[in-house]
Amino acid sequence: MYEMEKKNLRHFSDYITRFLRPSVIKNFMTVYLDKEIVESILSKEMTSVTTAAQMLLDQMCYLEDMGWFQAFLDILLASEYTGLHEAIKEWNFQELEELNEHRRFLERIEPSITKHMKPSELLAHMSGCLKPIECEEIRAEESQRGRIAASEKLVTSLLRSDKPNWFKLLKIALENCDLDEALDLLETSNTSSVCLSGYLSICLSVCLSVCERKLREYQKELTAAAVKSQNTIICAPTGCGKTIVALAISDYHLKQFPERAKIVFLATKVDVYEQQYKLFKEVTGMCGDMDYLSVRWLIENHDIVVMTAQILVNALQSSEVPSLEILSLILFDECHNTTGKHPYNNIMTRYLDTKLNSSTHSLPQIVGLTASVGIGSFKNELEAENNILQLCANLDTRVITTVTEHKDELKSYVHTPEKAFFEVKQCMSHPFIRIIKNIMSNIEQLAQKTFNMENLSNIQSREYGSQKYEQWIVSVQKSCRVLQMKNADEERRICRELYNYTEHLRKYNDALIINEDARTKDALDYLDAFFDQVRNAGYDETERKLTRPQLLRLATEGDQNPKLDELRFILEEEYHNNDQTRTVMFVKTRALADAMKKWIDETDSLKFLKPGVLIGKGRKSNFTGMTPNNQKGILDSFKSSDQSKMLIATSVADEGIDIPQCNLVLMYEYVGNVVKMVQVRGRGRMEGSRCFLISSNKDRIAKEKINMFKEKMVEEAIEQLQSRPADLSNKVDMLQREDKARRDHISASPEKPKTQGSYELLCSKCKRFACMTFQTTSNLKIFKTFKLIALKST
């Protein structure tokens, strides 16, 4: 009797045990099973619900009582196992099978998402997929063991939910509770990891084949070395479609090595990753905020993975990815960064060590993409050549690919903006400058009475209102963290006071910088916001003395900043001549970006521009940065709507981010090296674009003119190296051997033993005890993120 039902229970047991929790249907068990068996199943459930469910199914297959199967169905329905009830009743588990994708995804992100959930708030919105007993248990868990433990229990309950809408209800609940970080994890990662390998390959092939047919002649020229499986640096102007070239190279590689092709496309920053991932939209992606996903799993299950470089470095260091040899092609976006301690160079150092240590290896092909190889400092063409050779050595390439045969076509698509310089008189007589410098001098004198700060930093020459002064503050604060005195209380007092003094000096220094480039009003607003923050946090005696200055009257004294007059004139003229103008203005700091937006919004003739502000992410420990979603919203508004006609950006926008509609680039006291100049200028993509540098600093203008000269020097150096391929190859080999010998020498030096032990974490500001931790000394650097100092416990 019931042989068919028992056979099906065995056949579908893997499905049933994923969802069924025996204790929920305890009434059924007590009627049809012996007491000892019931207790055994319930006991096993304490350690493994799935095993307990399997024990129950095994016992049910021995039942001979009339009606037991219908009773089982009835108890499932009564216990709100509606999905499981329907599947067993019809012996059709297709709907439950469709839940597996969401279940696997939630399992992968569980360690991260549980840190951002508030179970007690979420439960009010999730009755549609959780049972009453589960809600009670989650509340009890939060009361007894805390929020994260309750979040873990909530996730566990969802993973066993048989409701087809549980994933949707979870997203709605997170949105209703304003748990944006958890919602971002759920949405961003789910969309980037749902492709299966077979489906991916088909879609990718279609996507790339279309791309290949549309390649321009100069783009085909840029693929020439890469499609011959040569390592190469592709150097071409911003806006020429280097990512399309990368797609075409990837397409060819997949067709050439269909069985073993594994491609990684690396981006330097999350912002650039987001953009490039869209272009590789059939490819799974991974960035720094998605480190809960397995890199090894992504590589093994997909043909191409787009990720930030640090993710791959982390995976190699942890041995999650055992070797670069599991890859067949690595594409480095903005490859000029492959120097020093950059993650790109970390990856390539591993690559080169493998190559030079073994004659038998299967390393991936390397392709670098950049707008300029003008890295490092150089004064002549020979020095420029040497820098380029070092970059080639770092990327293990002996071929530099540029457009040589189809330059006219390239020029017809890529427009180099006209460059102009506006030197403006600097305002030196404003009373604000004199008063702030006097305040800073007084604070320094107060700090000297606490401790001789000159002994805490080697930086002697420093000027108020300069980047050098900021570097001095950083140096002093670092020295305070490791300052040790016999009297612990005295040490804490001194460190606390010095930290407060230097933080106020930092803000006054920032205010001077803002005043130099914007309005005194903006500098005062910046200081007022800081003072409010200090007061709201509950300040001590030192901070009370430092927050007394009454500076509001200074906002109406003195003349208007002449740089702002010049900027207003430029913008009025440009938009009068062309009301469709789109402007990107680069500034040095986030504070200045905000100040410039306020000034434009409050200037009658300019407020129609409705400028957006684009800044970087910032540290997770504060709220000064922008989230990726915020950045996307600002960029989308600037690109596609008539609302915003101007974008004010920091360095986050000068590398890699595509802003095709821009025809006016303003560099407001914003000058860097040759690479930065090429990239910033390249934001102006439209025909007739112009690039203006506005500065009151003659040296800054001179530096930009030198950069323009150096750009030509770099182009000539590339041509010279391309004309001597054998010499280039020999010099790259020599540099690689020298670098390897240097690394081997460092590795052979005695290394400080990595001990383990219990550590006290102290506040780096006041040296007071925070908590205990067990940590290896090799990982103590993580405490810098939290402004903590780790000391070995005695």
Coordinates of C-alpha atoms in Angstrom, one line a residue, residues 129-371:
C129 CA 7.3 33.9 3.3
L130 CA 8.1 33.1 7.0
K131 CA 6.1 31.0 9.4
P132 CA 5.0 32.4 12.8
I133 CA 7.2 30.0 14.7
E134 CA 10.2 31.2 12.6
C135 CA 9.4 34.9 13.3
E136 CA 9.2 34.1 17.0
E137 CA 12.6 32.3 17.0
I138 CA 14.3 35.1 15.1
R139 CA 13.0 37.7 17.6
A140 CA 14.2 35.5 20.5
E141 CA 17.6 35.1 18.8
E142 CA 18.0 38.9 18.5
S143 CA 17.1 39.4 22.1
Q144 CA 19.5 36.7 23.4
R145 CA 22.4 36.8 20.9
G146 CA 22.2 40.0 19.0
R147 CA 21.3 41.4 15.5
I148 CA 23.8 39.5 13.4
A149 CA 22.9 36.1 14.9
A150 CA 19.2 36.9 14.3
S151 CA 20.1 37.9 10.7
E152 CA 21.8 34.6 10.2
K153 CA 18.7 32.8 11.4
L154 CA 16.5 34.9 9.2
V155 CA 18.7 33.9 6.2
T156 CA 18.6 30.3 7.2
S157 CA 14.8 30.4 7.3
L158 CA 14.6 32.0 3.9
L159 CA 16.9 29.4 2.4
R160 CA 14.4 26.8 3.5
S161 CA 11.3 28.7 2.4
D162 CA 9.1 27.1 -0.2
K163 CA 7.3 30.3 -1.1
P164 CA 8.0 31.3 -4.7
N165 CA 8.0 35.0 -3.8
W166 CA 10.4 35.0 -0.9
F167 CA 13.2 36.7 -2.8
K168 CA 11.0 39.5 -4.0
L169 CA 9.5 39.9 -0.5
L170 CA 13.0 40.2 1.0
K171 CA 13.9 43.0 -1.5
I172 CA 10.7 44.8 -0.7
A173 CA 11.3 44.5 3.0
L174 CA 14.9 45.8 2.7
E175 CA 13.6 48.8 0.7
N176 CA 10.8 49.5 3.1
C177 CA 13.2 49.5 6.0
D178 CA 15.7 51.7 4.2
L179 CA 18.5 49.1 4.5
D180 CA 20.2 50.3 1.3
E181 CA 23.5 48.6 1.8
A182 CA 21.9 45.2 2.1
L183 CA 19.6 46.0 -0.8
D184 CA 22.6 47.0 -3.0
L185 CA 24.2 43.6 -2.2
L186 CA 21.1 41.8 -3.2
E187 CA 20.5 43.7 -6.4
T188 CA 24.0 44.4 -7.7
S189 CA 25.4 40.9 -7.2
N190 CA 22.3 39.0 -8.3
T191 CA 22.3 40.7 -11.7
S192 CA 26.0 40.0 -12.1
S193 CA 26.1 36.3 -11.2
V194 CA 23.0 34.7 -12.7
C195 CA 24.5 33.7 -16.1
L196 CA 25.3 30.1 -16.6
S197 CA 28.5 29.2 -18.5
G198 CA 26.9 27.7 -21.5
Y199 CA 24.3 30.4 -22.0
L200 CA 27.0 33.0 -21.4
S201 CA 29.2 31.7 -24.2
I202 CA 26.4 31.9 -26.7
C203 CA 25.4 35.4 -25.8
L204 CA 29.0 36.6 -25.6
S205 CA 29.7 35.2 -29.0
V206 CA 26.8 37.0 -30.6
C207 CA 27.7 40.2 -28.8
L208 CA 31.3 40.1 -29.8
S209 CA 30.7 39.0 -33.4
V210 CA 28.4 42.1 -33.9
C211 CA 31.2 44.2 -32.4
E212 CA 33.8 42.7 -34.8
R213 CA 31.7 43.6 -37.8
K214 CA 31.5 47.2 -36.7
L215 CA 35.2 47.7 -36.0
R216 CA 36.7 50.7 -37.7
E217 CA 39.9 50.2 -39.6
Y218 CA 42.0 51.9 -36.9
Q219 CA 40.4 49.7 -34.3
K220 CA 41.3 46.6 -36.3
E221 CA 44.9 47.9 -36.5
L222 CA 44.9 48.1 -32.7
T223 CA 43.9 44.4 -32.4
A224 CA 46.7 43.2 -34.8
A225 CA 49.4 42.1 -32.3
A226 CA 46.9 40.8 -29.7
V227 CA 45.1 38.5 -32.2
K228 CA 48.5 36.9 -32.9
S229 CA 48.6 36.0 -29.2
Q230 CA 51.4 38.5 -28.5
N231 CA 51.6 40.4 -25.2
T232 CA 51.1 44.1 -26.1
I233 CA 50.4 47.5 -24.8
I234 CA 47.6 49.2 -26.9
C235 CA 48.2 53.0 -26.7
A236 CA 45.4 55.1 -28.3
P237 CA 43.6 58.3 -27.5
T238 CA 40.7 58.6 -25.1
G239 CA 37.4 58.2 -26.9
C240 CA 38.7 55.9 -29.7
G241 CA 36.9 52.8 -28.4
K242 CA 39.6 50.9 -26.7
T243 CA 37.1 48.8 -24.8
I244 CA 35.5 47.8 -28.1
V245 CA 38.9 46.7 -29.2
A246 CA 39.2 44.7 -26.0
L247 CA 35.9 43.0 -26.8
A248 CA 37.1 42.1 -30.3
I249 CA 40.3 40.7 -28.9
S250 CA 38.3 38.6 -26.4
D251 CA 36.0 37.3 -29.1
Y252 CA 39.0 36.2 -31.2
H253 CA 40.6 34.6 -28.2
L254 CA 37.4 32.6 -27.3
K255 CA 37.2 31.3 -30.9
Q256 CA 40.9 30.5 -31.0
F257 CA 40.9 28.6 -27.7
P258 CA 37.3 27.4 -27.2
E259 CA 38.2 24.6 -24.7
R260 CA 40.5 26.5 -22.4
A261 CA 39.8 30.2 -22.8
K262 CA 39.5 32.0 -19.4
I263 CA 39.6 35.8 -19.7
V264 CA 39.8 38.4 -16.9
F265 CA 39.3 42.1 -17.7
L266 CA 40.8 44.2 -14.9
A267 CA 39.8 47.8 -14.0
T268 CA 41.7 50.1 -11.6
K269 CA 38.7 51.5 -9.8
V270 CA 35.1 50.4 -9.0
D271 CA 33.8 53.4 -10.9
V272 CA 35.6 52.3 -14.1
Y273 CA 34.6 48.7 -13.4
E274 CA 30.9 49.6 -13.4
Q275 CA 31.2 51.2 -16.8
Q276 CA 33.3 48.5 -18.4
Y277 CA 31.0 45.8 -17.0
K278 CA 28.1 47.4 -18.9
L279 CA 30.1 47.0 -22.1
F280 CA 30.8 43.4 -21.2
K281 CA 27.1 43.1 -20.2
E282 CA 26.8 39.4 -21.1
V283 CA 29.8 38.7 -18.9
T284 CA 29.7 38.2 -15.1
G285 CA 31.3 41.0 -13.1
M286 CA 33.0 41.4 -9.8
C287 CA 34.2 44.4 -7.9
G288 CA 35.7 45.4 -4.6
D289 CA 32.3 45.5 -2.8
M290 CA 31.4 42.0 -4.0
D291 CA 34.2 40.1 -2.3
Y292 CA 31.7 37.6 -0.8
L293 CA 31.5 35.9 -4.2
S294 CA 34.1 33.2 -5.0
V295 CA 36.6 34.4 -7.6
R296 CA 37.5 30.8 -8.3
W297 CA 33.9 29.8 -8.9
L298 CA 33.3 32.8 -11.2
I299 CA 36.4 32.0 -13.3
E300 CA 35.6 28.3 -13.5
N301 CA 31.9 28.9 -14.5
H302 CA 32.3 31.8 -16.9
D303 CA 34.3 32.6 -20.0
I304 CA 35.1 36.3 -19.0
V305 CA 35.1 37.9 -15.6
V306 CA 35.3 41.7 -15.2
M307 CA 36.7 42.7 -11.8
T308 CA 38.8 45.3 -10.0
A309 CA 42.5 44.4 -9.7
Q310 CA 42.5 44.2 -5.9
I311 CA 40.0 41.3 -6.0
L312 CA 42.3 39.2 -8.1
V313 CA 45.3 40.1 -5.8
N314 CA 43.3 39.1 -2.7
A315 CA 42.3 35.8 -4.4
L316 CA 45.9 35.0 -5.3
Q317 CA 47.2 35.9 -1.8
S318 CA 44.6 33.7 -0.1
S319 CA 45.3 30.9 -2.6
E320 CA 41.6 30.9 -3.6
V321 CA 43.0 31.3 -7.1
P322 CA 46.1 29.0 -7.0
S323 CA 47.9 30.6 -9.9
L324 CA 47.6 32.9 -12.9
E325 CA 48.0 29.8 -15.0
I326 CA 44.3 29.0 -14.7
L327 CA 43.7 32.1 -17.0
S328 CA 44.4 32.4 -20.7
L329 CA 44.1 36.2 -21.2
I330 CA 44.3 39.2 -18.9
L331 CA 43.3 42.6 -20.1
F332 CA 44.6 45.6 -18.1
D333 CA 42.5 48.7 -18.4
E334 CA 44.5 51.9 -17.8
C335 CA 47.6 49.8 -17.8
H336 CA 50.0 52.7 -17.2
N337 CA 49.2 52.1 -13.5
T338 CA 51.4 48.9 -13.6
T339 CA 54.1 50.4 -11.5
G340 CA 55.3 50.4 -7.9
K341 CA 52.9 48.9 -5.3
H342 CA 49.8 49.2 -7.5
P343 CA 47.6 46.0 -7.6
Y344 CA 48.4 45.7 -11.3
N345 CA 52.1 45.4 -10.6
N346 CA 51.4 43.0 -7.8
I347 CA 49.7 40.7 -10.3
M348 CA 52.5 41.0 -12.9
T349 CA 55.2 40.4 -10.3
R350 CA 53.6 37.1 -9.6
Y351 CA 53.4 36.5 -13.3
L352 CA 57.1 37.3 -13.9
D353 CA 58.3 35.3 -11.0
T354 CA 56.5 32.3 -12.4
K355 CA 57.9 32.9 -15.8
L356 CA 61.5 33.5 -14.8
N357 CA 61.6 30.7 -12.2
S358 CA 60.3 27.9 -14.5
S359 CA 60.9 26.9 -18.1
T360 CA 57.6 25.0 -18.1
H361 CA 54.6 27.2 -17.5
S362 CA 51.2 28.1 -19.1
L363 CA 50.8 31.8 -18.3
P364 CA 48.1 34.0 -19.8
Q365 CA 48.5 36.4 -22.6
I366 CA 48.8 40.0 -21.4
V367 CA 47.1 43.0 -23.1
G368 CA 47.3 46.5 -21.7
L369 CA 45.1 49.4 -22.7
T370 CA 46.0 53.1 -22.1
A371 CA 45.7 56.6 -23.5

